Tab-separated table of C-alpha atoms in Angstrom:
chain	number	residue	atom	x	y	z
A	1	MET	CA	91.193	101.817	37.794
A	2	ILE	CA	88.403	99.338	37.205
A	3	ALA	CA	84.624	99.690	37.517
A	4	THR	CA	82.003	96.926	37.359
A	5	PRO	CA	78.504	96.427	38.805
A	6	HIS	CA	79.689	93.883	41.402
A	7	TRP	CA	82.467	94.461	43.909
A	8	GLN	CA	83.880	90.938	43.631
A	9	ALA	CA	84.156	91.252	39.851
A	10	SER	CA	85.906	94.605	40.306
A	11	GLU	CA	88.339	92.997	42.739
A	12	ALA	CA	89.040	90.118	40.319
A	13	GLY	CA	90.030	92.641	37.661
A	14	ALA	CA	91.985	94.765	40.131
A	15	LYS	CA	94.153	91.748	40.972
A	16	VAL	CA	95.225	91.569	37.339
A	17	LEU	CA	96.045	95.280	37.220
A	18	ARG	CA	98.030	95.017	40.465
A	19	ARG	CA	100.270	92.314	39.013
A	20	GLY	CA	100.947	94.404	35.896
A	21	GLY	CA	98.232	93.136	33.579
A	22	ASN	CA	96.587	95.461	31.087
A	23	ALA	CA	93.011	96.735	30.807
A	24	ILE	CA	91.853	93.988	28.426
A	25	GLU	CA	93.262	91.230	30.626
A	26	ALA	CA	91.668	92.812	33.703
A	27	LEU	CA	88.239	92.890	32.069
A	28	ILE	CA	88.433	89.244	31.011
A	29	ALA	CA	89.004	88.302	34.659
A	30	ALA	CA	86.316	90.701	35.866
A	31	GLY	CA	83.883	89.635	33.148
A	32	ALA	CA	84.304	85.963	33.968
A	33	ALA	CA	83.691	86.731	37.640
A	34	LEU	CA	80.645	88.810	36.765
A	35	SER	CA	79.269	85.895	34.749
A	36	VAL	CA	79.145	84.046	38.070
A	37	THR	CA	78.021	86.804	40.436
A	38	TYR	CA	75.533	88.546	38.095
A	39	PRO	CA	73.855	85.553	36.403
A	40	HIS	CA	70.599	87.468	35.876
A	41	PHE	CA	72.280	89.969	33.526
A	42	CYS	CA	75.238	88.256	31.870
A	43	GLY	CA	76.960	84.925	31.495
A	44	LEU	CA	78.825	82.502	29.267
A	45	GLY	CA	75.561	81.773	27.457
A	46	GLY	CA	75.471	85.360	26.191
A	47	ASP	CA	77.408	87.877	24.137
A	48	ALA	CA	79.890	90.721	24.592
A	49	VAL	CA	80.842	93.920	22.775
A	50	TRP	CA	84.242	95.515	23.432
A	51	LEU	CA	85.676	98.954	22.676
A	52	VAL	CA	89.374	99.349	23.493
A	53	ALA	CA	91.959	102.083	22.948
A	54	ASP	CA	95.620	102.574	23.723
A	55	GLU	CA	97.068	105.712	25.282
A	56	THR	CA	97.376	107.383	21.855
A	57	GLY	CA	93.699	106.902	21.012
A	58	ASN	CA	94.207	104.001	18.586
A	59	ALA	CA	90.881	102.179	19.024
A	60	GLN	CA	89.271	98.889	18.030
A	61	THR	CA	85.979	97.091	18.608
A	62	PHE	CA	85.365	93.388	19.120
A	63	LEU	CA	81.799	92.392	18.275
A	64	GLY	CA	81.250	89.153	20.192
A	65	ILE	CA	77.740	88.683	18.806
A	66	GLY	CA	76.318	85.228	18.159
A	67	GLN	CA	74.560	84.499	14.860
A	68	ALA	CA	71.141	83.009	14.131
A	69	ALA	CA	70.758	79.262	13.708
A	70	ALA	CA	71.010	77.812	10.211
A	71	ALA	CA	67.643	76.104	10.732
A	72	ILE	CA	65.164	78.797	11.731
A	73	PRO	CA	61.762	77.639	12.954
A	74	ARG	CA	58.698	79.209	11.393
A	75	GLY	CA	56.252	81.446	13.206
A	76	ASP	CA	56.505	84.156	15.793
A	77	ILE	CA	59.573	84.459	18.021
A	78	PRO	CA	58.707	84.080	21.718
A	79	LEU	CA	60.392	86.199	24.356
A	80	ARG	CA	61.420	83.271	26.582
A	81	GLY	CA	61.938	79.552	26.387
A	82	ALA	CA	63.818	77.269	24.037
A	83	ALA	CA	62.286	78.836	20.913
A	84	SER	CA	63.941	82.145	21.861
A	85	THR	CA	67.424	80.528	21.943
A	86	LEU	CA	67.903	81.277	18.265
A	87	THR	CA	71.427	82.725	18.390
A	88	THR	CA	74.747	81.307	19.517
A	89	ALA	CA	76.699	82.751	22.452
A	90	CYS	CA	79.883	84.651	21.572
A	91	LEU	CA	81.180	85.948	24.923
A	92	VAL	CA	83.734	83.161	25.344
A	93	ASP	CA	85.036	83.589	21.785
A	94	SER	CA	85.418	87.336	22.420
A	95	TRP	CA	87.877	86.481	25.201
A	96	GLU	CA	90.125	84.776	22.655
A	97	LYS	CA	89.971	87.678	20.202
A	98	ALA	CA	90.551	90.294	22.906
A	99	LEU	CA	93.394	88.336	24.500
A	100	ALA	CA	95.110	87.879	21.129
A	101	TYR	CA	94.859	91.632	20.495
A	102	SER	CA	96.199	92.285	23.993
A	103	ALA	CA	99.282	90.164	23.251
A	104	GLU	CA	99.901	91.470	19.723
A	105	ALA	CA	99.149	95.187	20.144
A	106	TRP	CA	99.752	95.811	23.840
A	107	GLY	CA	102.372	93.214	24.725
A	108	GLY	CA	100.060	91.406	27.150
A	109	THR	CA	101.401	88.275	28.823
A	110	GLU	CA	98.446	87.003	30.869
A	111	ARG	CA	97.042	83.561	30.059
A	112	LEU	CA	93.387	82.601	30.174
A	113	PRO	CA	93.587	79.965	32.954
A	114	ALA	CA	94.946	82.507	35.452
A	115	LEU	CA	92.318	85.045	34.413
A	116	LEU	CA	89.524	82.556	35.173
A	117	ASP	CA	90.779	81.544	38.633
A	118	ASP	CA	88.581	83.917	40.634
A	119	ALA	CA	85.447	83.102	38.641
A	120	ILE	CA	86.001	79.382	39.172
A	121	ALA	CA	86.583	79.840	42.903
A	122	MET	CA	83.401	81.891	43.327
A	123	ALA	CA	81.319	79.391	41.377
A	124	ASP	CA	82.733	76.527	43.460
A	125	ASP	CA	82.859	78.162	46.902
A	126	GLY	CA	79.759	80.319	46.635
A	127	PHE	CA	79.012	84.029	46.913
A	128	GLU	CA	76.371	86.180	48.521
A	129	VAL	CA	73.438	86.933	46.231
A	130	SER	CA	73.508	90.576	45.144
A	131	ARG	CA	70.737	93.115	45.677
A	132	SER	CA	70.272	93.275	41.921
A	133	GLN	CA	69.844	89.511	41.558
A	134	ALA	CA	67.423	89.483	44.483
A	135	PHE	CA	65.336	92.229	42.865
A	136	TRP	CA	65.083	90.508	39.484
A	137	TYR	CA	64.486	87.077	41.016
A	138	GLU	CA	61.542	88.408	42.987
A	139	PHE	CA	60.350	90.406	39.983
A	140	ARG	CA	60.130	87.164	37.943
A	141	ARG	CA	59.085	84.817	40.756
A	142	ASP	CA	55.730	83.997	39.147
A	143	GLU	CA	57.456	82.883	35.930
A	144	LEU	CA	60.432	80.916	37.246
A	145	ASN	CA	58.787	77.519	37.680
A	146	GLY	CA	58.245	77.311	33.921
A	147	TRP	CA	61.919	77.864	33.051
A	148	PRO	CA	63.844	74.613	32.273
A	149	GLY	CA	66.580	73.813	34.783
A	150	PHE	CA	66.162	77.131	36.585
A	151	THR	CA	64.483	76.139	39.836
A	152	GLY	CA	66.976	75.241	42.539
A	153	LEU	CA	69.956	76.678	40.681
A	154	PHE	CA	69.352	80.374	41.397
A	155	ARG	CA	67.919	82.080	44.463
A	156	SER	CA	66.868	85.443	45.875
A	157	GLY	CA	69.156	85.566	48.894
A	158	GLY	CA	71.877	83.874	50.912
A	159	ILE	CA	74.899	82.068	49.486
A	160	GLN	CA	74.662	80.758	45.934
A	161	HIS	CA	76.876	78.019	44.496
A	162	GLN	CA	77.214	77.170	40.797
A	163	PRO	CA	79.214	73.911	40.661
A	164	ALA	CA	78.167	73.033	37.102
A	165	LEU	CA	79.269	76.442	35.861
A	166	ALA	CA	82.562	75.968	37.710
A	167	GLN	CA	83.176	72.776	35.736
A	168	THR	CA	82.377	74.581	32.483
A	169	LEU	CA	84.856	77.339	33.346
A	170	LYS	CA	87.484	74.745	34.269
A	171	ALA	CA	87.041	73.057	30.887
A	172	ILE	CA	87.595	76.386	29.113
A	173	ALA	CA	90.632	77.137	31.276
A	174	ARG	CA	92.084	73.691	30.548
A	175	HIS	CA	91.388	73.437	26.814
A	176	GLY	CA	90.948	77.031	25.608
A	177	THR	CA	87.994	79.063	24.388
A	178	ARG	CA	87.261	76.860	21.354
A	179	GLU	CA	86.375	74.071	23.791
A	180	PHE	CA	83.082	75.952	24.187
A	181	TYR	CA	82.432	75.715	20.442
A	182	GLU	CA	84.135	72.571	19.118
A	183	GLY	CA	85.311	70.384	22.008
A	184	ALA	CA	83.746	67.939	24.445
A	185	LEU	CA	82.113	70.859	26.263
A	186	ALA	CA	80.574	71.981	22.964
A	187	ARG	CA	79.017	68.521	22.533
A	188	ARG	CA	77.454	68.766	25.991
A	189	ILE	CA	76.153	72.239	25.177
A	190	VAL	CA	74.638	71.084	21.880
A	191	ASN	CA	73.023	68.069	23.560
A	192	GLY	CA	71.553	70.337	26.238
A	193	LEU	CA	70.237	72.769	23.631
A	194	ALA	CA	68.644	69.905	21.676
A	195	GLU	CA	67.019	68.465	24.801
A	196	ALA	CA	65.538	71.872	25.575
A	197	GLY	CA	64.164	72.212	22.040
A	198	SER	CA	66.555	74.852	20.680
A	199	PRO	CA	67.223	74.929	16.899
A	200	LEU	CA	70.950	75.596	17.463
A	201	SER	CA	73.256	72.858	16.142
A	202	ALA	CA	76.884	71.799	16.501
A	203	ALA	CA	77.641	73.507	13.179
A	204	ASP	CA	76.089	76.754	14.430
A	205	LEU	CA	78.220	76.689	17.548
A	206	ALA	CA	81.402	75.902	15.603
A	207	ALA	CA	80.740	78.798	13.192
A	208	THR	CA	80.599	81.396	15.995
A	209	ARG	CA	83.295	84.048	15.637
A	210	THR	CA	83.967	87.535	17.001
A	211	ASP	CA	84.211	90.298	14.397
A	212	VAL	CA	86.858	93.012	14.619
A	213	ALA	CA	85.813	96.437	13.341
A	214	ALA	CA	86.803	100.080	13.551
A	215	PRO	CA	84.575	102.154	15.840
A	216	LEU	CA	82.244	104.888	14.614
A	217	GLN	CA	83.093	108.490	15.540
A	218	GLN	CA	81.119	111.623	16.346
A	219	ALA	CA	82.394	115.020	17.479
A	220	TYR	CA	80.803	116.487	20.598
A	221	ARG	CA	82.130	119.813	21.920
A	222	ASP	CA	85.862	119.279	22.434
A	223	THR	CA	85.701	115.463	22.419
A	224	ILE	CA	85.423	112.689	19.848
A	225	LEU	CA	82.943	110.011	20.902
A	226	LEU	CA	83.570	106.420	19.801
A	227	ALA	CA	80.963	103.654	19.541
A	228	PRO	CA	80.731	100.177	18.000
A	229	PRO	CA	79.240	99.950	14.476
A	230	PRO	CA	76.061	98.116	13.330
A	231	PRO	CA	74.419	95.843	14.157
A	232	THR	CA	74.810	97.640	17.502
A	233	GLN	CA	72.896	100.780	18.404
A	234	GLY	CA	76.155	102.659	18.967
A	235	ILE	CA	75.099	104.803	16.015
A	236	THR	CA	71.971	105.788	17.964
A	237	THR	CA	73.997	107.084	20.909
A	238	LEU	CA	76.228	109.036	18.526
A	239	GLY	CA	73.167	110.379	16.707
A	240	ILE	CA	71.657	111.703	19.943
A	241	MET	CA	74.902	113.429	20.828
A	242	GLY	CA	75.204	114.834	17.307
A	243	VAL	CA	71.772	116.429	17.728
A	244	LEU	CA	72.636	117.751	21.198
A	245	ASP	CA	75.814	119.292	19.789
A	246	HIS	CA	73.544	121.845	18.066
A	247	LEU	CA	71.658	122.685	21.279
A	248	PRO	CA	72.805	124.952	24.147
A	249	MET	CA	73.021	122.172	26.727
A	250	ALA	CA	75.580	124.029	28.844
A	251	ASP	CA	73.176	126.961	29.173
A	252	PHE	CA	70.447	124.841	30.763
A	253	ARG	CA	70.563	124.069	34.472
A	254	PRO	CA	71.130	120.306	34.645
A	255	ASP	CA	68.151	119.920	36.997
A	256	SER	CA	65.794	122.011	34.856
A	257	PRO	CA	62.807	120.831	32.783
A	258	ALA	CA	64.343	122.541	29.731
A	259	TYR	CA	67.461	120.386	30.074
A	260	TYR	CA	65.539	117.101	30.321
A	261	HIS	CA	63.188	118.176	27.510
A	262	ALA	CA	66.143	118.760	25.176
A	263	LEU	CA	67.621	115.365	26.033
A	264	VAL	CA	64.323	113.543	25.572
A	265	GLU	CA	63.577	115.213	22.245
A	266	ALA	CA	67.073	114.482	20.920
A	267	VAL	CA	66.543	110.831	21.859
A	268	LYS	CA	63.279	110.782	19.905
A	269	GLN	CA	64.929	112.270	16.824
A	270	ALA	CA	67.658	109.611	16.843
A	271	PHE	CA	65.232	106.770	17.539
A	272	LEU	CA	63.273	107.672	14.395
A	273	ASP	CA	66.175	106.140	12.452
A	274	ARG	CA	66.829	103.088	14.594
A	275	HIS	CA	64.599	100.745	12.590
A	276	ALA	CA	67.189	100.805	9.783
A	277	ILE	CA	70.042	99.366	11.896
A	278	ALA	CA	70.840	95.751	11.030
A	279	ASP	CA	73.693	93.334	10.383
A	280	PRO	CA	75.716	95.009	7.592
A	281	ARG	CA	76.516	91.599	6.136
A	282	PHE	CA	72.820	91.239	5.267
A	283	ALA	CA	71.554	94.831	4.958
A	284	GLU	CA	72.821	98.228	3.858
A	285	ASP	CA	75.134	99.966	6.339
A	286	ILE	CA	73.633	103.435	6.713
A	287	SER	CA	76.062	104.742	9.352
A	288	LYS	CA	77.443	107.585	7.231
A	289	HIS	CA	73.948	108.702	6.238
A	290	LEU	CA	72.622	108.722	9.805
A	291	LEU	CA	75.622	110.665	11.109
A	292	ASP	CA	75.708	113.178	8.260
A	293	PRO	CA	76.240	116.596	9.934
A	294	ARG	CA	73.498	118.223	7.858
A	295	ARG	CA	71.042	115.535	8.862
A	296	LEU	CA	71.869	115.929	12.552
A	297	ALA	CA	71.563	119.708	12.313
A	298	ALA	CA	68.144	119.331	10.692
A	299	LYS	CA	67.023	117.021	13.472
A	300	ALA	CA	68.146	119.535	16.080
A	301	ALA	CA	66.231	122.270	14.257
A	302	ALA	CA	63.108	120.108	14.261
A	303	ILE	CA	62.985	120.053	18.079
A	304	ASP	CA	60.321	122.338	19.520
A	305	PRO	CA	61.795	123.827	22.732
A	306	ALA	CA	58.321	124.091	24.252
A	307	ARG	CA	56.501	120.992	22.995
A	308	ALA	CA	57.120	117.233	23.089
A	309	LEU	CA	57.091	114.986	20.039
A	310	PRO	CA	55.121	111.709	20.432
A	311	TRP	CA	57.334	108.718	21.237
A	312	PRO	CA	58.118	107.042	17.897
A	313	GLN	CA	59.350	103.561	18.828
A	314	ASP	CA	58.259	100.259	20.279
A	315	TYR	CA	60.282	99.517	23.403
A	316	ARG	CA	62.933	96.802	23.532
A	317	HIS	CA	63.834	95.722	27.035
A	318	GLY	CA	66.920	93.919	28.158
A	319	ASP	CA	69.716	93.830	30.659
A	320	THR	CA	73.440	94.233	30.370
A	321	SER	CA	76.536	94.696	32.504
A	322	LEU	CA	79.183	97.380	31.948
A	323	LEU	CA	82.834	96.828	32.839
A	324	ALA	CA	85.510	99.492	32.336
A	325	ALA	CA	89.230	99.590	33.066
A	326	VAL	CA	92.299	101.780	32.600
A	327	ASP	CA	95.745	100.290	33.121
A	328	ALA	CA	99.025	101.817	34.297
A	329	ASP	CA	100.020	102.741	30.721
A	330	GLY	CA	96.780	104.599	29.998
A	331	ARG	CA	95.274	101.893	27.811
A	332	CYS	CA	91.574	101.408	28.367
A	333	ALA	CA	88.736	99.004	27.678
A	334	SER	CA	84.969	99.296	27.814
A	335	LEU	CA	82.983	96.054	27.772
A	336	LEU	CA	79.302	95.173	27.833
A	337	GLN	CA	78.145	91.605	28.518
A	338	SER	CA	74.529	90.510	28.202
A	339	LEU	CA	71.902	87.760	28.162
A	340	TYR	CA	69.441	90.270	26.594
A	341	PHE	CA	66.431	90.116	28.997
A	342	ASP	CA	67.003	89.656	32.709
A	343	TRP	CA	67.638	85.908	33.093
A	344	GLY	CA	67.912	85.592	29.280
A	345	SER	CA	65.795	82.827	27.790
A	346	GLY	CA	65.228	81.294	31.231
A	347	VAL	CA	66.691	78.026	29.856
A	348	VAL	CA	69.615	76.345	31.634
A	349	ILE	CA	71.491	74.142	29.151
A	350	GLY	CA	71.816	70.513	30.235
A	351	ASP	CA	74.456	69.900	32.931
A	352	THR	CA	76.644	72.864	31.938
A	353	GLY	CA	75.239	75.478	34.341
A	354	LEU	CA	74.859	77.823	31.351
A	355	LEU	CA	71.854	80.133	31.246
A	356	TRP	CA	71.353	80.835	27.521
A	357	GLN	CA	70.494	84.222	26.067
A	358	ASN	CA	67.246	85.085	24.244
A	359	ARG	CA	68.843	87.533	21.831
A	360	GLY	CA	66.876	85.909	18.998
A	361	ALA	CA	63.836	87.766	20.335
A	362	ALA	CA	65.415	90.973	18.981
A	363	PHE	CA	64.835	89.815	15.392
A	364	SER	CA	61.798	90.752	13.316
A	365	THR	CA	59.790	88.229	11.293
A	366	ASP	CA	58.723	90.883	8.773
A	367	PRO	CA	60.610	90.234	5.487
A	368	ALA	CA	60.576	93.979	4.747
A	369	ASN	CA	62.380	94.791	7.993
A	370	PRO	CA	66.200	95.107	7.693
A	371	ASN	CA	66.411	93.202	10.987
A	372	CYS	CA	64.343	90.266	9.712
A	373	ILE	CA	65.700	86.940	10.930
A	374	GLN	CA	67.863	84.968	8.501
A	375	PRO	CA	70.216	82.005	8.947
A	376	GLY	CA	73.628	83.150	10.183
A	377	LYS	CA	72.508	86.750	10.712
A	378	ARG	CA	73.301	88.782	13.814
A	379	PRO	CA	70.328	90.627	15.343
A	380	PHE	CA	70.002	94.351	15.968
A	381	TYR	CA	72.083	94.833	19.080
A	382	THR	CA	71.481	97.136	22.019
A	383	LEU	CA	75.003	96.839	23.468
A	384	ASN	CA	77.093	99.946	22.840
A	385	PRO	CA	80.051	100.558	25.160
A	386	GLY	CA	81.708	103.927	24.637
A	387	LEU	CA	84.932	105.881	24.783
A	388	ALA	CA	85.542	109.604	24.422
A	389	LEU	CA	88.832	111.021	23.193
A	390	LYS	CA	90.084	114.492	24.086
A	391	ASP	CA	93.108	115.922	22.297
A	392	GLY	CA	93.425	112.502	20.673
A	393	ARG	CA	93.788	110.598	23.941
A	394	PRO	CA	91.275	108.571	25.990
A	395	HIS	CA	89.264	110.807	28.312
A	396	LEU	CA	86.041	108.968	29.236
A	397	ILE	CA	85.267	105.239	29.358
A	398	TYR	CA	81.563	104.533	29.843
A	399	GLY	CA	78.558	102.341	29.233
A	400	THR	CA	75.342	101.184	30.820
A	401	GLN	CA	72.835	98.391	31.227
A	402	GLY	CA	69.342	98.977	29.901
A	403	ALA	CA	68.622	97.958	26.259
A	404	ASP	CA	66.618	100.862	24.766
A	405	GLY	CA	67.591	102.854	27.831
A	406	GLN	CA	71.316	102.637	27.014
A	407	PRO	CA	71.491	105.576	24.542
A	408	GLN	CA	69.140	107.565	26.768
A	409	THR	CA	71.235	107.114	29.908
A	410	LEU	CA	74.487	107.708	28.016
A	411	SER	CA	73.230	110.980	26.510
A	412	LEU	CA	72.362	112.254	29.988
A	413	LEU	CA	75.701	111.162	31.465
A	414	LEU	CA	77.801	112.530	28.609
A	415	SER	CA	76.090	115.908	28.752
A	416	LEU	CA	76.510	116.086	32.528
A	417	LEU	CA	80.180	115.131	32.240
A	418	ILE	CA	81.102	117.249	29.227
A	419	ASP	CA	78.663	120.190	29.246
A	420	HIS	CA	78.480	120.655	33.011
A	421	GLY	CA	81.769	119.221	34.265
A	422	LEU	CA	80.244	116.869	36.840
A	423	ASP	CA	82.485	114.138	38.201
A	424	PRO	CA	81.457	110.541	37.427
A	425	ALA	CA	79.878	109.832	40.837
A	426	ALA	CA	77.803	113.014	40.744
A	427	ALA	CA	76.661	112.369	37.169
A	428	LEU	CA	75.656	108.793	37.990
A	429	ALA	CA	73.578	109.968	40.969
A	430	ARG	CA	71.423	112.383	38.931
A	431	PRO	CA	67.770	111.520	38.177
A	432	ARG	CA	67.365	109.262	35.118
A	433	PHE	CA	64.665	109.158	32.499
A	434	LEU	CA	63.455	106.317	30.301
A	435	LEU	CA	61.215	106.659	27.259
A	436	GLY	CA	58.802	103.947	26.216
A	437	ARG	CA	57.338	100.884	27.832
A	438	THR	CA	59.034	99.175	30.742
A	439	PHE	CA	58.463	96.022	32.765
A	440	SER	CA	56.355	98.004	35.223
A	441	ASP	CA	54.501	100.379	32.880
A	442	GLY	CA	53.102	99.391	29.487
A	443	ARG	CA	52.414	102.975	28.368
A	444	ASP	CA	54.639	104.825	25.905
A	445	SER	CA	55.386	107.395	28.559
A	446	LEU	CA	58.390	109.271	29.904
A	447	LYS	CA	59.447	107.491	33.074
A	448	ILE	CA	61.512	109.726	35.302
A	449	GLU	CA	62.982	109.200	38.746
A	450	GLU	CA	60.921	111.011	41.339
A	451	ASN	CA	63.844	112.921	42.854
A	452	ILE	CA	63.727	115.287	39.889
A	453	GLY	CA	60.978	117.026	41.876
A	454	ILE	CA	57.259	117.596	41.468
A	455	GLU	CA	57.721	121.034	39.890
A	456	ALA	CA	59.874	119.666	37.069
A	457	VAL	CA	57.419	116.800	36.524
A	458	SER	CA	54.535	119.269	36.249
A	459	THR	CA	56.426	121.498	33.804
A	460	LEU	CA	57.392	118.562	31.583
A	461	ALA	CA	53.781	117.352	31.598
A	462	ALA	CA	52.626	120.823	30.522
A	463	MET	CA	55.065	120.583	27.585
A	464	GLY	CA	53.224	117.496	26.344
A	465	HIS	CA	55.264	114.691	27.912
A	466	GLU	CA	53.183	111.834	29.276
A	467	ILE	CA	54.926	111.434	32.632
A	468	SER	CA	55.081	108.600	35.111
A	469	THR	CA	57.506	108.616	38.003
A	470	ILE	CA	59.631	105.723	39.224
A	471	ASP	CA	61.572	105.415	42.466
A	472	ALA	CA	64.695	107.483	42.956
A	473	VAL	CA	67.812	105.434	42.113
A	474	SER	CA	65.486	102.800	40.633
A	475	PRO	CA	66.778	99.485	39.213
A	476	LEU	CA	64.721	100.409	36.145
A	477	GLY	CA	67.028	103.401	35.619
A	478	GLY	CA	69.886	101.178	34.458
A	479	GLN	CA	73.348	100.492	35.811
A	480	ALA	CA	76.056	102.673	34.292
A	481	GLY	CA	79.747	103.136	34.915
A	482	VAL	CA	82.235	105.878	34.062
A	483	ILE	CA	85.989	106.301	34.353
A	484	ARG	CA	87.459	109.723	33.567
A	485	ILE	CA	91.096	110.364	32.689
A	486	GLY	CA	92.209	113.932	33.405
A	487	GLU	CA	94.661	115.935	31.331
A	488	ASP	CA	97.319	115.116	33.945
A	489	GLY	CA	96.509	111.413	33.764
A	490	ALA	CA	94.656	111.402	37.087
A	491	LEU	CA	91.754	108.946	37.281
A	492	ASP	CA	88.359	109.223	38.868
A	493	GLY	CA	85.408	106.964	38.302
A	494	ALA	CA	82.382	105.249	39.742
A	495	HIS	CA	79.831	102.554	39.092
A	496	ASP	CA	76.148	103.202	39.465
A	497	PRO	CA	74.524	103.583	42.896
A	498	ARG	CA	71.787	101.396	41.336
A	499	SER	CA	74.283	98.480	41.178
A	500	ASP	CA	76.261	96.351	43.658
A	501	GLY	CA	79.643	97.498	42.420
A	502	GLY	CA	82.013	100.379	42.365
A	503	ALA	CA	85.343	101.576	41.074
A	504	ILE	CA	88.692	100.498	42.487
A	505	LEU	CA	91.570	102.945	42.053
A	506	LEU	CA	94.984	101.333	42.304
C-alpha cells in the first residue's frame, strides 16, 4: 500500500511496488513525482525526513535537513525572498542515503534513474493543477509578482509544465544525486542563488549531507510510538502522547468537548518545552529529560479538566507533504518533504526550475535561544513522520502537513486510531483543531472545524478556550495520511480528504 497527497505521486510509487520494489524505493519515486505535482508544498529545493522500519520493527531515521550558510548575513531574517534562503536543500541527498540503506539492509535493487522516470515525464508532458495548488496560489496571489522567477512558471488551474525542472531531474538521473551538490548542475544552482542574492555558496552546497539516527520512542497504551530526534519536533508529538497516556482518552466520546479539551491541553503542556529543541550538534539534547515518565505524569496532572490554559507559544506556519508505504514483505517507510512555508522562499533559482525553501526563517536571532542561527547549523524542524509498533512489529505509519499543526493533528489521529479503534479514513475525516495563529487568523485562538457542532464550540468556549471556527475539511486543517497494518498483516489506509491524493492497495 502507498498513500500520498496526490494521486499521480501515489501511482508512481505503486508502480515500483508492483514490480517488486520495496517501500523506500516506492517513496523515492512517489516523492520525486510529488516534487513536480505539489510544487507549493515540496520540491527538490527543500528537505526531507524519513522514518523506516523492517517487518521486525528494526527502525532508522534519515534526517535530510540542510544546514545554514557559512556566511550568515546580519539583521532580522525575513520570511520570504532571497534573504530567507539561508539553508541548503537536502531532499536529493536523502534519496542517496535512503537508497543505499534499501540496498544494504533490505536487498533493494532499484536504481535512481528508473525511480525518477515518472517525475520527469510529468514535468515534461504536464499535469493538471491540483485543488491544493490552486488554493494556495490564489491565497498568495497578491504577493506572487514580487517573487523572483515565479510569475509564468506556476498557475492556479489548467495544465502546468515544468521543463526546466525536468532537465534538472534528468541531470540527477544521469549523474547521480551528488550532481545536485558538486556537479555542473550544482554550479548552475549556486549561480542562480548568487544572482537572487542568497548567501549560500558552492562550499555550503557541497557540505550538505543526510544524517542517520535512531528514532526516539514513547509508549502509548499497547503501542510504541517512534519519531525522529532533534532538531525535529518529533519529541513534541511523543510528549503530547506521553501526557495523554495518563488521561482516560478512551472514556471520552471522540466527538465530545471533554475529548478535545484533553487533547488541546496536552498539546499546550508539550509546547511549553518546545523552545529548547535545537540541533544537538550545537545545543544540549534534552530528549531524555523531556520524555521522562515522571515529567510527563506531572504535566498530565497539571491539566485542569474544566479550564483551559492560555496558549504558550508563538505560531510557526509551514507546509509539508506526507508519503507512506508498506511493501509486500511488511517493511514500511514514512516520509515528509517540505519547502517550509507554502511556496517556500518564493525564489526560483536561475534556469533550474527549483523553488528554494525558506527554512532559514525558522531560526532565531537571539543569542540566548538554543535555535539561534549559526554557520552550518540545522534549524528547529517541524517535520516529524511517525511509526507505531505493536508487539514489536509495524502497526501504524503516519504523518501530516502543517508545521506547528503537525503534533496537534497527529495526537488527534493517534488517539482516534488507538483509543477508539477508528479506521484510518474515519479518523482522517474527523474535525481538526489548530492552536495559535494561522494565515487567516492572527489571534492565539483555538481554531476548530465547524462540523464539530455549535454545542461543542459553546462548551469549549465556556471552559476558557478562545474559539474561532474554520470550514469543515479546511485546507488549514492539514493533510495527513495513515496506513494501518493489522495483526493478520491486512492493510488499510487513506490520505486526507483535505488533499488531492489517496491510498492505493496492491
